[in-house]
mmCIF file of C-alpha atoms in Angstrom:
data_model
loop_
_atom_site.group_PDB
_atom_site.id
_atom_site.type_symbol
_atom_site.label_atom_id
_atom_site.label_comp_id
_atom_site.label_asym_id
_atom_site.label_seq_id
_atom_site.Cartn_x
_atom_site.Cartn_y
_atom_site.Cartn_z
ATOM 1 C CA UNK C 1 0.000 0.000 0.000
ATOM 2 C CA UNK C 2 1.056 3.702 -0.619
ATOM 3 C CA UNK C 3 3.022 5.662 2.213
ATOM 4 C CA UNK C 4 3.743 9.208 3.304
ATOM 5 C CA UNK C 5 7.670 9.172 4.587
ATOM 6 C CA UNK C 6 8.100 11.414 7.308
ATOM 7 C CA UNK C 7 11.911 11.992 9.845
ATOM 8 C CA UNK C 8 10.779 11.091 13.213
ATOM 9 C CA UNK C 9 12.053 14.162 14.447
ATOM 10 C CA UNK C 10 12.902 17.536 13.871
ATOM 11 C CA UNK C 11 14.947 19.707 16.445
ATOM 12 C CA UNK C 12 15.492 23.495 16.116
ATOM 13 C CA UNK C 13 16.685 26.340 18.136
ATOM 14 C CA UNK C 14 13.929 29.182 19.021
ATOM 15 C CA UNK C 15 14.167 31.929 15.893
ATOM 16 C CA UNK C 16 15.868 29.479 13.797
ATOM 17 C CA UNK C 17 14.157 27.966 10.357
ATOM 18 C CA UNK C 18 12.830 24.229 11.323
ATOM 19 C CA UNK C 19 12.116 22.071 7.556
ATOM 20 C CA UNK C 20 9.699 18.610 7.480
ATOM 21 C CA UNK C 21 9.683 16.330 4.770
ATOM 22 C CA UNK C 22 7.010 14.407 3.545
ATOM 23 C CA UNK C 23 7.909 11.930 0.278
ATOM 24 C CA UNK C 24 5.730 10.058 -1.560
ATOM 25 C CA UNK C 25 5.783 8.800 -5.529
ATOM 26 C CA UNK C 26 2.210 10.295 -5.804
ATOM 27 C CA UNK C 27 3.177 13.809 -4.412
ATOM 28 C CA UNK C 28 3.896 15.074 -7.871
ATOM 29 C CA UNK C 29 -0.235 13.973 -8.535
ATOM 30 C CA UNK C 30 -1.771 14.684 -5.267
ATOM 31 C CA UNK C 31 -2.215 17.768 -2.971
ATOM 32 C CA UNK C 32 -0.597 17.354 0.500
ATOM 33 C CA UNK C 33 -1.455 18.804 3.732
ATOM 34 C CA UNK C 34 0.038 19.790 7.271
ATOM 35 C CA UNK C 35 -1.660 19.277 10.544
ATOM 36 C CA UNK C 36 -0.011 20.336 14.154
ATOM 37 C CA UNK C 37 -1.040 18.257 16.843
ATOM 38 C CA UNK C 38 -0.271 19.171 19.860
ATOM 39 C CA UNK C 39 -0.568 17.156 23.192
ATOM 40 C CA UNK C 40 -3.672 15.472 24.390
ATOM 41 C CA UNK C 41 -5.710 17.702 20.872
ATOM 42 C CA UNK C 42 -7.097 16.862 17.906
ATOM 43 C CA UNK C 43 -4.764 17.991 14.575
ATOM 44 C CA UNK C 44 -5.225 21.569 13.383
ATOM 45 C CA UNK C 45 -4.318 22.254 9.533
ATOM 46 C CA UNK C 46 -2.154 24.218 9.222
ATOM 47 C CA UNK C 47 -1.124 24.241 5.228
ATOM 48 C CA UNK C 48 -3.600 22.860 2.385
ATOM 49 C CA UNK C 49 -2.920 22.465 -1.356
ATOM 50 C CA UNK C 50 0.481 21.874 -0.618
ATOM 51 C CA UNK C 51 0.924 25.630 0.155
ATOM 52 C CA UNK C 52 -2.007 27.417 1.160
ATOM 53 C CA UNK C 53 -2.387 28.903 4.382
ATOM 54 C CA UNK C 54 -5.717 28.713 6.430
ATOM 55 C CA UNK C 55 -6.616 31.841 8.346
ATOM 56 C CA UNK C 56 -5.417 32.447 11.406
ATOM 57 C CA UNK C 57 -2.205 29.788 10.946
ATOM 58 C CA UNK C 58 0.958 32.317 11.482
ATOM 59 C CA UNK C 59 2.923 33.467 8.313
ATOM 60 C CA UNK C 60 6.065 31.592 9.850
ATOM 61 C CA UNK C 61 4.282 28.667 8.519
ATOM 62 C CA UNK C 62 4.739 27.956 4.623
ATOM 63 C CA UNK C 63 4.594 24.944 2.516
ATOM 64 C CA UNK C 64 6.521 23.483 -0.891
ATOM 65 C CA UNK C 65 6.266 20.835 -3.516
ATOM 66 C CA UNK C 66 9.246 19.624 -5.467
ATOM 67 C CA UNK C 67 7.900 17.034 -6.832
ATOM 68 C CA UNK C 68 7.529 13.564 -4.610
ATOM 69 C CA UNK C 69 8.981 15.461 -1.511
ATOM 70 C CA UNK C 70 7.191 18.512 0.329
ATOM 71 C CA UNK C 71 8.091 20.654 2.824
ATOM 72 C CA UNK C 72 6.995 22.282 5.469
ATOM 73 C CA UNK C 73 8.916 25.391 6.610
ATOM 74 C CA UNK C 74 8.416 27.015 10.184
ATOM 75 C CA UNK C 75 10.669 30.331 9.935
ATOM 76 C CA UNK C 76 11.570 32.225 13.293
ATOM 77 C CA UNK C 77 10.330 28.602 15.707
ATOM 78 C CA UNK C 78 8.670 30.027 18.447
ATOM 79 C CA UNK C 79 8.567 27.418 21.567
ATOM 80 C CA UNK C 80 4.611 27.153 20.934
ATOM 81 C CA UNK C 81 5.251 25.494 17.971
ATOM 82 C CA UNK C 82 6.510 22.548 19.452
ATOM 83 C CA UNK C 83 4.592 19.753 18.573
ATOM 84 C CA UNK C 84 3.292 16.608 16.459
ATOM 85 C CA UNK C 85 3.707 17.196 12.370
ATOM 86 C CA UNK C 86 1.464 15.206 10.048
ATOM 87 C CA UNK C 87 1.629 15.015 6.349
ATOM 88 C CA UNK C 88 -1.535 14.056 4.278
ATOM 89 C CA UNK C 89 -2.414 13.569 0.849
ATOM 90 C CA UNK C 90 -3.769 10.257 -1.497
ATOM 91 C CA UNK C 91 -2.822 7.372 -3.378
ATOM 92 C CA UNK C 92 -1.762 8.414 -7.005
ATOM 93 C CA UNK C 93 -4.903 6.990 -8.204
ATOM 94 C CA UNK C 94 -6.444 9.111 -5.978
ATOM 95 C CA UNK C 95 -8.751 6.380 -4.079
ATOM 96 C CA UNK C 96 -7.810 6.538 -0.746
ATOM 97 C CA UNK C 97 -6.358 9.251 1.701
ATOM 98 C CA UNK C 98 -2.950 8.342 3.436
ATOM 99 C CA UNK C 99 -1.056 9.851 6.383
ATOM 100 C CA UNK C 100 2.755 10.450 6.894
ATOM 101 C CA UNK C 101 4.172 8.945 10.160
ATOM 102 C CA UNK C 102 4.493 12.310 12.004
ATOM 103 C CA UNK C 103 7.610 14.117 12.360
ATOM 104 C CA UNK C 104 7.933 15.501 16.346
ATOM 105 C CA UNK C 105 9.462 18.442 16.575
ATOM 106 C CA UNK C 106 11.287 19.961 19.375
ATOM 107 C CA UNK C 107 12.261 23.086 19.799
ATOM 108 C CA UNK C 108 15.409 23.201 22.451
ATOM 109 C CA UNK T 1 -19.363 27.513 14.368
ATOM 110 C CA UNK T 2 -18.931 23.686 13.200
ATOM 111 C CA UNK T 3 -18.812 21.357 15.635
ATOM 112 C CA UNK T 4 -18.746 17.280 15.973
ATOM 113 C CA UNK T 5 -18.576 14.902 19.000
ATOM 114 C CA UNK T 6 -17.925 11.412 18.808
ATOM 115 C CA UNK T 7 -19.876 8.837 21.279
ATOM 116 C CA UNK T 8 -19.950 5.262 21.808
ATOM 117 C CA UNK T 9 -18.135 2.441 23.544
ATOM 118 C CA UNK T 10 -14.696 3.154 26.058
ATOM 119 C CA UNK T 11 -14.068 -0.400 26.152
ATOM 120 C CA UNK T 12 -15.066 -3.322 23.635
ATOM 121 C CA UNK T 13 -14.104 -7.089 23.551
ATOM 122 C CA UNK T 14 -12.062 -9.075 21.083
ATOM 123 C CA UNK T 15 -14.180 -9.605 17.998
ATOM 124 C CA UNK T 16 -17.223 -7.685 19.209
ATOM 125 C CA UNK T 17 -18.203 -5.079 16.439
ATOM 126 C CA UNK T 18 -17.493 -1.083 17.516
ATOM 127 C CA UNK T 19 -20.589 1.203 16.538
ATOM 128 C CA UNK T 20 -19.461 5.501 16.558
ATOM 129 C CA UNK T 21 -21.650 8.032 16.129
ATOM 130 C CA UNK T 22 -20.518 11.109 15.244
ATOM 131 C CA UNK T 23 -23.081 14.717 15.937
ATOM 132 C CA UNK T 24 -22.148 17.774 14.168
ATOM 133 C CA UNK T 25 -23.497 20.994 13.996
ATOM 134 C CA UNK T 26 -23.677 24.064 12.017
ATOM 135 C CA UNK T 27 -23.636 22.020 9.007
ATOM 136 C CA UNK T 28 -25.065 20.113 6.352
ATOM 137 C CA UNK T 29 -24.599 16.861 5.140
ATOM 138 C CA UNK T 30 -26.673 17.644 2.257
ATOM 139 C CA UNK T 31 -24.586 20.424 0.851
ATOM 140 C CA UNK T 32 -22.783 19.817 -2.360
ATOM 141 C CA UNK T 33 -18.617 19.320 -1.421
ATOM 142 C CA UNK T 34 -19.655 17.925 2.452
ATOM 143 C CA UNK T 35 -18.397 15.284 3.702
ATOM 144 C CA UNK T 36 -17.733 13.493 6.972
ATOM 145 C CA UNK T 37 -15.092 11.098 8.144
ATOM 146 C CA UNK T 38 -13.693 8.816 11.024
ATOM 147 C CA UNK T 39 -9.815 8.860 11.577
ATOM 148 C CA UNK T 40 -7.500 6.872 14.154
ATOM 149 C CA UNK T 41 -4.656 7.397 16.242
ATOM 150 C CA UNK T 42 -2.954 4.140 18.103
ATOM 151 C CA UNK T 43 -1.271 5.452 20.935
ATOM 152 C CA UNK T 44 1.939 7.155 19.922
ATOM 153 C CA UNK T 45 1.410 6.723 16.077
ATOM 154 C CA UNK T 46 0.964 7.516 12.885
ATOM 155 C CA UNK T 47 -3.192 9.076 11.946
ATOM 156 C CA UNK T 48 -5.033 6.742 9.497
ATOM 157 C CA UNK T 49 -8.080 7.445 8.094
ATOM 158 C CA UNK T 50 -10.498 4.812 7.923
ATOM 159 C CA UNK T 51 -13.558 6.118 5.928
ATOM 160 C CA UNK T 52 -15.541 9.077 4.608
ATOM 161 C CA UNK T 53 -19.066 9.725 3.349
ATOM 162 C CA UNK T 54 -19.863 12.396 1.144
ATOM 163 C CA UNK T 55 -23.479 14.741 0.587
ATOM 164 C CA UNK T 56 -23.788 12.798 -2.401
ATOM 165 C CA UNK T 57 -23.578 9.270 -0.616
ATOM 166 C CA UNK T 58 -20.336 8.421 -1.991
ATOM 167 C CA UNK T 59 -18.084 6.565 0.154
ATOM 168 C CA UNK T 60 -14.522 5.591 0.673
ATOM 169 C CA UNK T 61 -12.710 3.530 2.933
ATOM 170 C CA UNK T 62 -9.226 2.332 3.875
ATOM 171 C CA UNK T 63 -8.733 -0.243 1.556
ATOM 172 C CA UNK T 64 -6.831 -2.739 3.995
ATOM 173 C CA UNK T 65 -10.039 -2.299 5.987
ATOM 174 C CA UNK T 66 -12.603 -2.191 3.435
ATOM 175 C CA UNK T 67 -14.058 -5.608 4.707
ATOM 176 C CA UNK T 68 -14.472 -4.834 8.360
ATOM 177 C CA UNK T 69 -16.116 -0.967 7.789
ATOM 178 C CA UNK T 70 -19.257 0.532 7.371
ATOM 179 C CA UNK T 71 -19.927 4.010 7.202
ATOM 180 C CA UNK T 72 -23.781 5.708 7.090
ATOM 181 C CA UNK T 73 -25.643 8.849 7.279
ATOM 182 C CA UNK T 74 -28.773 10.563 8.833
ATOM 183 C CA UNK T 75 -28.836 14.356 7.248
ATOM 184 C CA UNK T 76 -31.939 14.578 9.090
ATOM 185 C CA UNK T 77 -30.341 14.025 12.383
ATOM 186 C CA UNK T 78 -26.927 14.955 11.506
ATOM 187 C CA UNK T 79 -24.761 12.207 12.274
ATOM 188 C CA UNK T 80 -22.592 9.649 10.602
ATOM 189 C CA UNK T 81 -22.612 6.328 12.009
ATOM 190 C CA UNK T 82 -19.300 3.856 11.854
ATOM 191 C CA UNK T 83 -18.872 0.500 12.178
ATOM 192 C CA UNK T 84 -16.463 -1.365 12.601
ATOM 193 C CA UNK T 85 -16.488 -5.411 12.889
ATOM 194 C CA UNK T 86 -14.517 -8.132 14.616
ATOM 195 C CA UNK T 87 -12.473 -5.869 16.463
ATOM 196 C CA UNK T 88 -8.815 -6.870 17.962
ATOM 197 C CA UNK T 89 -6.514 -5.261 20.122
ATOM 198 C CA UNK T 90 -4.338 -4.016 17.807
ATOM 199 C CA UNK T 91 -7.337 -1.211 16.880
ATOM 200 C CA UNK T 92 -6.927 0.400 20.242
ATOM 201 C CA UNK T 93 -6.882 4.459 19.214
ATOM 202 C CA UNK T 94 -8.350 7.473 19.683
ATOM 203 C CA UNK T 95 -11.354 7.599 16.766
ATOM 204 C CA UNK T 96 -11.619 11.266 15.897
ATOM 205 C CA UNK T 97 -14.601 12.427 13.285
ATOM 206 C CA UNK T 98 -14.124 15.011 10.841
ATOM 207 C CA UNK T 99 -15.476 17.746 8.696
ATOM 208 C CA UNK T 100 -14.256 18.204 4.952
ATOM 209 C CA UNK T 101 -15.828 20.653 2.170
ATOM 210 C CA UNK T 102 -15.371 22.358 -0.812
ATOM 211 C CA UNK T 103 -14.967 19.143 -3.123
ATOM 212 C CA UNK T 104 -10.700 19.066 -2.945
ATOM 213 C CA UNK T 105 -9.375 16.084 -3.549
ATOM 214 C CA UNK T 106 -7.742 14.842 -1.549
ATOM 215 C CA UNK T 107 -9.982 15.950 0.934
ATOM 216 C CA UNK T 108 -8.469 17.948 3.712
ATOM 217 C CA UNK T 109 -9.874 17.964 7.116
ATOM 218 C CA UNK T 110 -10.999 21.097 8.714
ATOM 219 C CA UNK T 111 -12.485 20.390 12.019
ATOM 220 C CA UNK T 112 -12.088 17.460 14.177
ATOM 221 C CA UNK T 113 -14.191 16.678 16.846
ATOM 222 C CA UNK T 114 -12.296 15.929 20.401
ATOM 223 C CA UNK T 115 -11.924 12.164 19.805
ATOM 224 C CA UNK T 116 -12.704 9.021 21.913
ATOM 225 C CA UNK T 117 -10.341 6.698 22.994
ATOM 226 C CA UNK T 118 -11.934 3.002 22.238
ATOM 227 C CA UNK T 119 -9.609 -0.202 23.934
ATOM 228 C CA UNK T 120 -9.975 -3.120 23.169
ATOM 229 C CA UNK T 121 -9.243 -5.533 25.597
ATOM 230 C CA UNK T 122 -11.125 -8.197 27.184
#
């Protein structure tokens, strides 16, 4: 079955630029999406359509597509963005929806 | 301002079948580009979505669980009903159900309900 690839982690220094990877063969086909989950919540989306921003989600937060990789960039970390990092998108055929592994990242 | 809450069984037995029901509010589920989905989280991993229903009745599932799931609807009573047969262990999570719109595909999920942690255990 198709998967999202994901690092486990991620760590960063506060003000510095933390990057998460998300690869997948179907990414160049497919829109991907970020949630944030923090502790004990549901996910929030926080980047659709690979890089769209919802309201209200900070500018820090930004989004990329080069093909079967995308990023998600977090410029200036603030220590509230520590948290759980999912990638999202669908099989290239575009059937089912698929998750990445989560990336956690920690901001020291 | 949308809202859904999942109820149903805490705990269930090895190979008894999990029902969810999912309220929402300040929606349709008759409204073109609506639809409504359950997704897991094991403790500690990855999300997985297991199955969404659309306004137009269309549904899709995990495929490796395609067997074991059924999803329905009640627009008049808005909720979205899942179950979920011979359950193990193994499908210990927290069930979350969710709001998509606008048609995108893939769907993207715009507001979770609070989740309920189902164990299986006997």
């Amino acid at each position: 079955s198709y998967e999202l690839t994901q690092p486990p982690s991620v760590s960063v220094s506060p003000g510095q630029t933390a990057r998460i990877t998300c690869s997948g063969h179907a990414l160049p086909k497919q829109y991907a999406y970020w949630y944030q989950q923090k502790p004990g919540q549901a996910p929030l989306v926080v980047i659709y359509k690979d890089s769209e921003r919802p309201s209200g989600i900070p500018e820090r937060f930004s989004g990329s597509n080069s093909g079967t990789t995308v990023t998600l960039t977090i410029s200036g970390v603030q220590a509230e963005d520590e948290a759980d990092y999912h990638c999202q998108s669908a099989d290239s055929s575009g059937n089912y929806v698929v998750f990445g592994g989560g990336t956690k990242l920690t901001v020291l | 301002q949308i809202t859904l809450k999942e109820s149903g069984p805490t705990l269930v037995k090895p190979t008894q079948t999990l029902t969810l029901t999912c309220s929402f509010s300040a929606f349709s589920l008759s409204t073109s580009g609506v639809g409504v989905g359950w997704i897991r989280q094991p403790p500690g991993k990855a999300l997985e979505c297991l199955a969404v229903i659309y306004w137009d009745d269309d549904e899709r599932y995990r495929p490796s669980l395609r067997s074991r799931l059924s999803i329905t609807k009640d627009t008049s009573k808005s909720q979205v009903v899942l179950t979920m047969t011979n359950m193990d262990p193994v499908d210990t999570a927290t069930y979350y159900c969710v709001h998509t719109s606008g048609g995108n595909w893939p769907p993207f999920f715009d507001y979770w309900g609070q989740g309920t942690l189902v164990t299986v255990s006997s």
